[in-house]
Coordinates of C-alpha atoms and ligand atoms in Angstrom, one line a residue:
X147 CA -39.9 38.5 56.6
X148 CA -36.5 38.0 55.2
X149 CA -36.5 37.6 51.1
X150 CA -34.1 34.5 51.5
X151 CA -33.1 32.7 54.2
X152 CA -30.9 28.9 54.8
X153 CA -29.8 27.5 57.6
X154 CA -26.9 24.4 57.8
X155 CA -27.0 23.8 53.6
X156 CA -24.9 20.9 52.8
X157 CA -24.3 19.1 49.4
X158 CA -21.8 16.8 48.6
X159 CA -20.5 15.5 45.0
X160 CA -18.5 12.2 46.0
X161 CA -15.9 13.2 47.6
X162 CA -16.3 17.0 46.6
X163 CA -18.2 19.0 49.7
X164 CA -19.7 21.5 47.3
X165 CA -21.6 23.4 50.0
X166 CA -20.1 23.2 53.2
X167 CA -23.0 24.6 55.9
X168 CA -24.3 28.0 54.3
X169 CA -26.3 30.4 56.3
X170 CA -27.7 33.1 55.1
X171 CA -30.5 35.7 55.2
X172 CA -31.3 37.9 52.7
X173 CA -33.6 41.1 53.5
X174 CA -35.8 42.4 51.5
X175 CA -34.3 45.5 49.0
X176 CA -31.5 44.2 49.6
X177 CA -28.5 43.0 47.0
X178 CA -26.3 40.2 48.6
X179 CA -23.2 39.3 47.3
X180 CA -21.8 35.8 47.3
X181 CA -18.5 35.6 46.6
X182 CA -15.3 33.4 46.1
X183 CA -13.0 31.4 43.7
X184 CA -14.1 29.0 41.0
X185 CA -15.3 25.7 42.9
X186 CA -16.5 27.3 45.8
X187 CA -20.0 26.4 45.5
X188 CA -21.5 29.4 44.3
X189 CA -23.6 27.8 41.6
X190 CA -24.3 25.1 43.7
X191 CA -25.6 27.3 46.8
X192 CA -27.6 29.7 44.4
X193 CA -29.2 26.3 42.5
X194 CA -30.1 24.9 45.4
X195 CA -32.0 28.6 46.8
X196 CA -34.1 28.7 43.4
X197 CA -35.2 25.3 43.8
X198 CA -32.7 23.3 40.9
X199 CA -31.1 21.6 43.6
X200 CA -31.7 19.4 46.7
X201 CA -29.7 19.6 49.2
X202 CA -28.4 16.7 51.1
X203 CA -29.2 18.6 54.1
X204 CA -30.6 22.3 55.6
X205 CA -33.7 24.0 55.6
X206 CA -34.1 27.1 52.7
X207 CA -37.2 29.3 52.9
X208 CA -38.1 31.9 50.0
X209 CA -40.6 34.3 50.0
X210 CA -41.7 32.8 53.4
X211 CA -42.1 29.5 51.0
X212 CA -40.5 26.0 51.1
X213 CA -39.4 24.5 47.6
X214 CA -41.8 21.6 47.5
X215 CA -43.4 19.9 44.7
X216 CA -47.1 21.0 43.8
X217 CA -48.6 24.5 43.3
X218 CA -47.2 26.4 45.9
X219 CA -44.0 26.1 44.2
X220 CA -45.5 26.9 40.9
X221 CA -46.6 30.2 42.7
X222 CA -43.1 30.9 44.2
X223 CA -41.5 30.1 40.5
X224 CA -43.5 33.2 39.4
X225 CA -42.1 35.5 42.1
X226 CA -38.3 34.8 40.9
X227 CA -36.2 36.1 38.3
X228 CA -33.6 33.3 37.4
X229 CA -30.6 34.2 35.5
X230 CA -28.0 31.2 35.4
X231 CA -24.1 31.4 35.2
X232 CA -24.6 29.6 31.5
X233 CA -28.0 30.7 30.1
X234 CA -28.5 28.8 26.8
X235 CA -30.8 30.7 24.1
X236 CA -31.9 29.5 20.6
X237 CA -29.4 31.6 18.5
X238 CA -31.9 31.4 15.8
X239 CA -34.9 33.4 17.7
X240 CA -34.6 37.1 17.2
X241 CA -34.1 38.9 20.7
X242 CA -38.3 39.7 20.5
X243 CA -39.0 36.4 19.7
X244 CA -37.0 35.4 22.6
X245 CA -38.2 37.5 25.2
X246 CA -42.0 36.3 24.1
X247 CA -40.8 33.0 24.7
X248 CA -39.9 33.2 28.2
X249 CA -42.8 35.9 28.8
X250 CA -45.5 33.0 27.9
X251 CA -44.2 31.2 30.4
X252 CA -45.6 33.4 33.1
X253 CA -49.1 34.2 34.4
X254 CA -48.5 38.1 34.5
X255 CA -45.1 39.5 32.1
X256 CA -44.0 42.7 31.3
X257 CA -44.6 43.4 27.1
X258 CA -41.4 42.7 25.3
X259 CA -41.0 46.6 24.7
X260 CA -41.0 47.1 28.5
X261 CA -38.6 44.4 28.7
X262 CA -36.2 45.2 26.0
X263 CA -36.3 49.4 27.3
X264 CA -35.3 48.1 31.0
X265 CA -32.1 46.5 29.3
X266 CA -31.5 48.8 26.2
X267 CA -31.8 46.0 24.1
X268 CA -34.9 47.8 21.6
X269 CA -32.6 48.4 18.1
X270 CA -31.7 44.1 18.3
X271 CA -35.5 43.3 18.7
X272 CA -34.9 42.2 15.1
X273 CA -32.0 40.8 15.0
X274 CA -30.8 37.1 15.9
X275 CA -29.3 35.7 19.6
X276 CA -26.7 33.9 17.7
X277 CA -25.3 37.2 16.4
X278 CA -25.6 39.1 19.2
X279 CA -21.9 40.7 21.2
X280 CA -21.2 38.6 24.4
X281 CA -22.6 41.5 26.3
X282 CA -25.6 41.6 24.8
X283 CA -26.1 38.4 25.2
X284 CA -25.8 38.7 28.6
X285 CA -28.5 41.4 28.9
X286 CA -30.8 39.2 27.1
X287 CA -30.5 36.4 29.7
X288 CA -31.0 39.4 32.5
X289 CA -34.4 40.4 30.2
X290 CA -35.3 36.9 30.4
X291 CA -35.2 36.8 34.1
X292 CA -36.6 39.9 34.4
X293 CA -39.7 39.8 32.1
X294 CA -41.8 37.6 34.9
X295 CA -41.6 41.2 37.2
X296 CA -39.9 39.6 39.7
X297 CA -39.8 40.4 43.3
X298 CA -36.7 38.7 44.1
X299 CA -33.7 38.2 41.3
X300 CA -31.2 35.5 40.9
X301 CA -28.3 36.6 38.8
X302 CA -24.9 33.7 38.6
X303 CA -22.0 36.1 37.7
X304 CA -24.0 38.2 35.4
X305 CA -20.9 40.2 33.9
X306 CA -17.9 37.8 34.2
X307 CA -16.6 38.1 30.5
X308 CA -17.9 41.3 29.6
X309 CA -16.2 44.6 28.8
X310 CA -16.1 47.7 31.5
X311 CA -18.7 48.9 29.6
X312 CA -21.0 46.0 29.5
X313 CA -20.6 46.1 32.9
X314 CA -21.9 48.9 33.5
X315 CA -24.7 48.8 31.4
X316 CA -25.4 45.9 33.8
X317 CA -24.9 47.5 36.6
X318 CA -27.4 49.9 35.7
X319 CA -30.4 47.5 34.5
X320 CA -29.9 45.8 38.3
X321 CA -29.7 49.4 40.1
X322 CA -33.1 50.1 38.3
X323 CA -34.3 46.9 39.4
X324 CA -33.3 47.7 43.3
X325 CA -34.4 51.2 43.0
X326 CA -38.1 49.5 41.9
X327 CA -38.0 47.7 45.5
X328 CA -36.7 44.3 43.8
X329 CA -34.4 41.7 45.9
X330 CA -31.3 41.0 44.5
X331 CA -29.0 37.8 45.3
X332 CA -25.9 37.9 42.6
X333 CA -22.6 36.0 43.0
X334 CA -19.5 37.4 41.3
X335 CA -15.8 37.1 41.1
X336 CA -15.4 41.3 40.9
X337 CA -14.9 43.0 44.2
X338 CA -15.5 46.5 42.5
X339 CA -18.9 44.7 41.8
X340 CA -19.7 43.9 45.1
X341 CA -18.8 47.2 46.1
X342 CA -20.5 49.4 43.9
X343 CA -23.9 46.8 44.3
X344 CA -24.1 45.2 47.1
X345 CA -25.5 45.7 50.3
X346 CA -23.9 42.9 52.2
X347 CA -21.2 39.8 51.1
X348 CA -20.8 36.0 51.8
X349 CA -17.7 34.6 50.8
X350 CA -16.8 31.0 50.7
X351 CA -13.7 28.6 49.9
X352 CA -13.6 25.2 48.3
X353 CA -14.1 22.2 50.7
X354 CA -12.7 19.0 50.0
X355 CA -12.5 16.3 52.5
Ligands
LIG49 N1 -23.3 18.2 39.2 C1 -22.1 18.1 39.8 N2 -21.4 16.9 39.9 C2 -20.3 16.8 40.5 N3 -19.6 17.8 41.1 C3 -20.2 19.0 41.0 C4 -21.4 19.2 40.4 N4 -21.7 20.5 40.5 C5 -20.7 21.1 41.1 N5 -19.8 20.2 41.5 C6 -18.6 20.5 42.2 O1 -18.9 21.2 43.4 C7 -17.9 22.3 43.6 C8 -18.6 23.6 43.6 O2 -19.0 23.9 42.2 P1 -19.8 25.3 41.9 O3 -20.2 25.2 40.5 O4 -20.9 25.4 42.9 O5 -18.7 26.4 42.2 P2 -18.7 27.9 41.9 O6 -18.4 28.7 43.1 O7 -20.0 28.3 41.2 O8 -17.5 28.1 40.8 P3 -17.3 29.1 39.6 O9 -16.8 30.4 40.2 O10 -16.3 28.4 38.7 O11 -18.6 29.3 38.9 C9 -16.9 22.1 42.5 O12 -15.8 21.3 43.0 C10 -17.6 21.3 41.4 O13 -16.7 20.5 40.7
LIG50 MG1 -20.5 29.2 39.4

């Protein structure tokens, strides 16, 4: 059974076609790159998989599941790892505090220690989001996603801004991630990215009729 997999997704802004029929299937291990320029539909396409944003029309299946209200879809939230392109944290919670936060809200997490380890985050447990570098920043939204244990990870340009180092560091946290058997579907504007992690790429242009 394929991680991810959409058939014929369509969604429309007014006159905007955001997503212009997507298919796509994502295996499982695998990291799948979406790319493609600002406007594409990236965000939209990605929202729409996680189960943000309806579509208009096509069929998505994750996990073997449909995104439908009730408890199913409580189950399948606490399967994915959800990182968005704008992740907006407290910048008054300390990096701990913020990792417990998003830990409570699952069933089964990893300890904020394991968590903070898998994105060498441990000597800012103390110190507060709001004075945190860009980059680390950015590996605190990746903790955040990752501190449910997913099995499949959603990551919306997860470096854009950062420097060649942060990149890397990044790199790294999702190669460990893969290495564990994890799914990985990331959209980025860096083709050295896409090279160096993914398996496979989909890449789109804006639509507007
Ligand atoms: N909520 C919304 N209301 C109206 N238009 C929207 C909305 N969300 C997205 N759009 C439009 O849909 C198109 C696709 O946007 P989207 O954010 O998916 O692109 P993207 O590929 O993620 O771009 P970027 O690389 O800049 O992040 C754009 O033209 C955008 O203006
Ligand atoms: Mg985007």
């Amino acid at each position: 059974m394929p991680a991810i997999r959409c058939a014929g997704l369509v969604k429309r802004y007014a006159d905007v076609v955001a997503v212009a029929g997507v298919d796509l299937t994502v295996e499982t291990g695998e990291c799948f790159g979406l790319l493609g320029p600002n406007g594409a539909g990236k965000t939209t396409t990605i929202e729409i998989l996680e189960g943000l944003t309806e579509p208009d029309s096509g069929d998505v299946e994750v996990l073997g599941m449909r995104w439908r209200d009730g408890p199913e879809s409580r189950a399948l939230r606490e399967r994915l790892g959800i990182q968005l392109q704008e992740t907006q944290l407290g910048d008054k919670l300390s990096v701990q505090e913020t990792v417990r936060l998003f830990g409570s809200f699952y069933r089964s997490s990893h300890s904020v220690d394991e968590v903070l380890a898998l994105v060498e985050l441990e000597e800012k447990r103390r110190s507060w989001v709001g004075k945190l570098s860009g980059g680390q920043k950015q590996r605190l939204a990746v903790a955040c996603a990752l501190v449910s244990r997913p099995e499949l990870l959603f990551l919306d340009e997860p470096t854009t801004g950062l420097d060649p180092q942060s990149r890397r560091q990044l790199w790294d946290v999702i190669s460990r991630f893969r290495a564990a058997g994890g799914t990985v579907l990331l959209t980025t504007h860096y083709m050295e990215e896409a090279e160096r992690l993914c398996d496979r790429v989909s890449s789109s242009g804006p639509r507007v009729s």
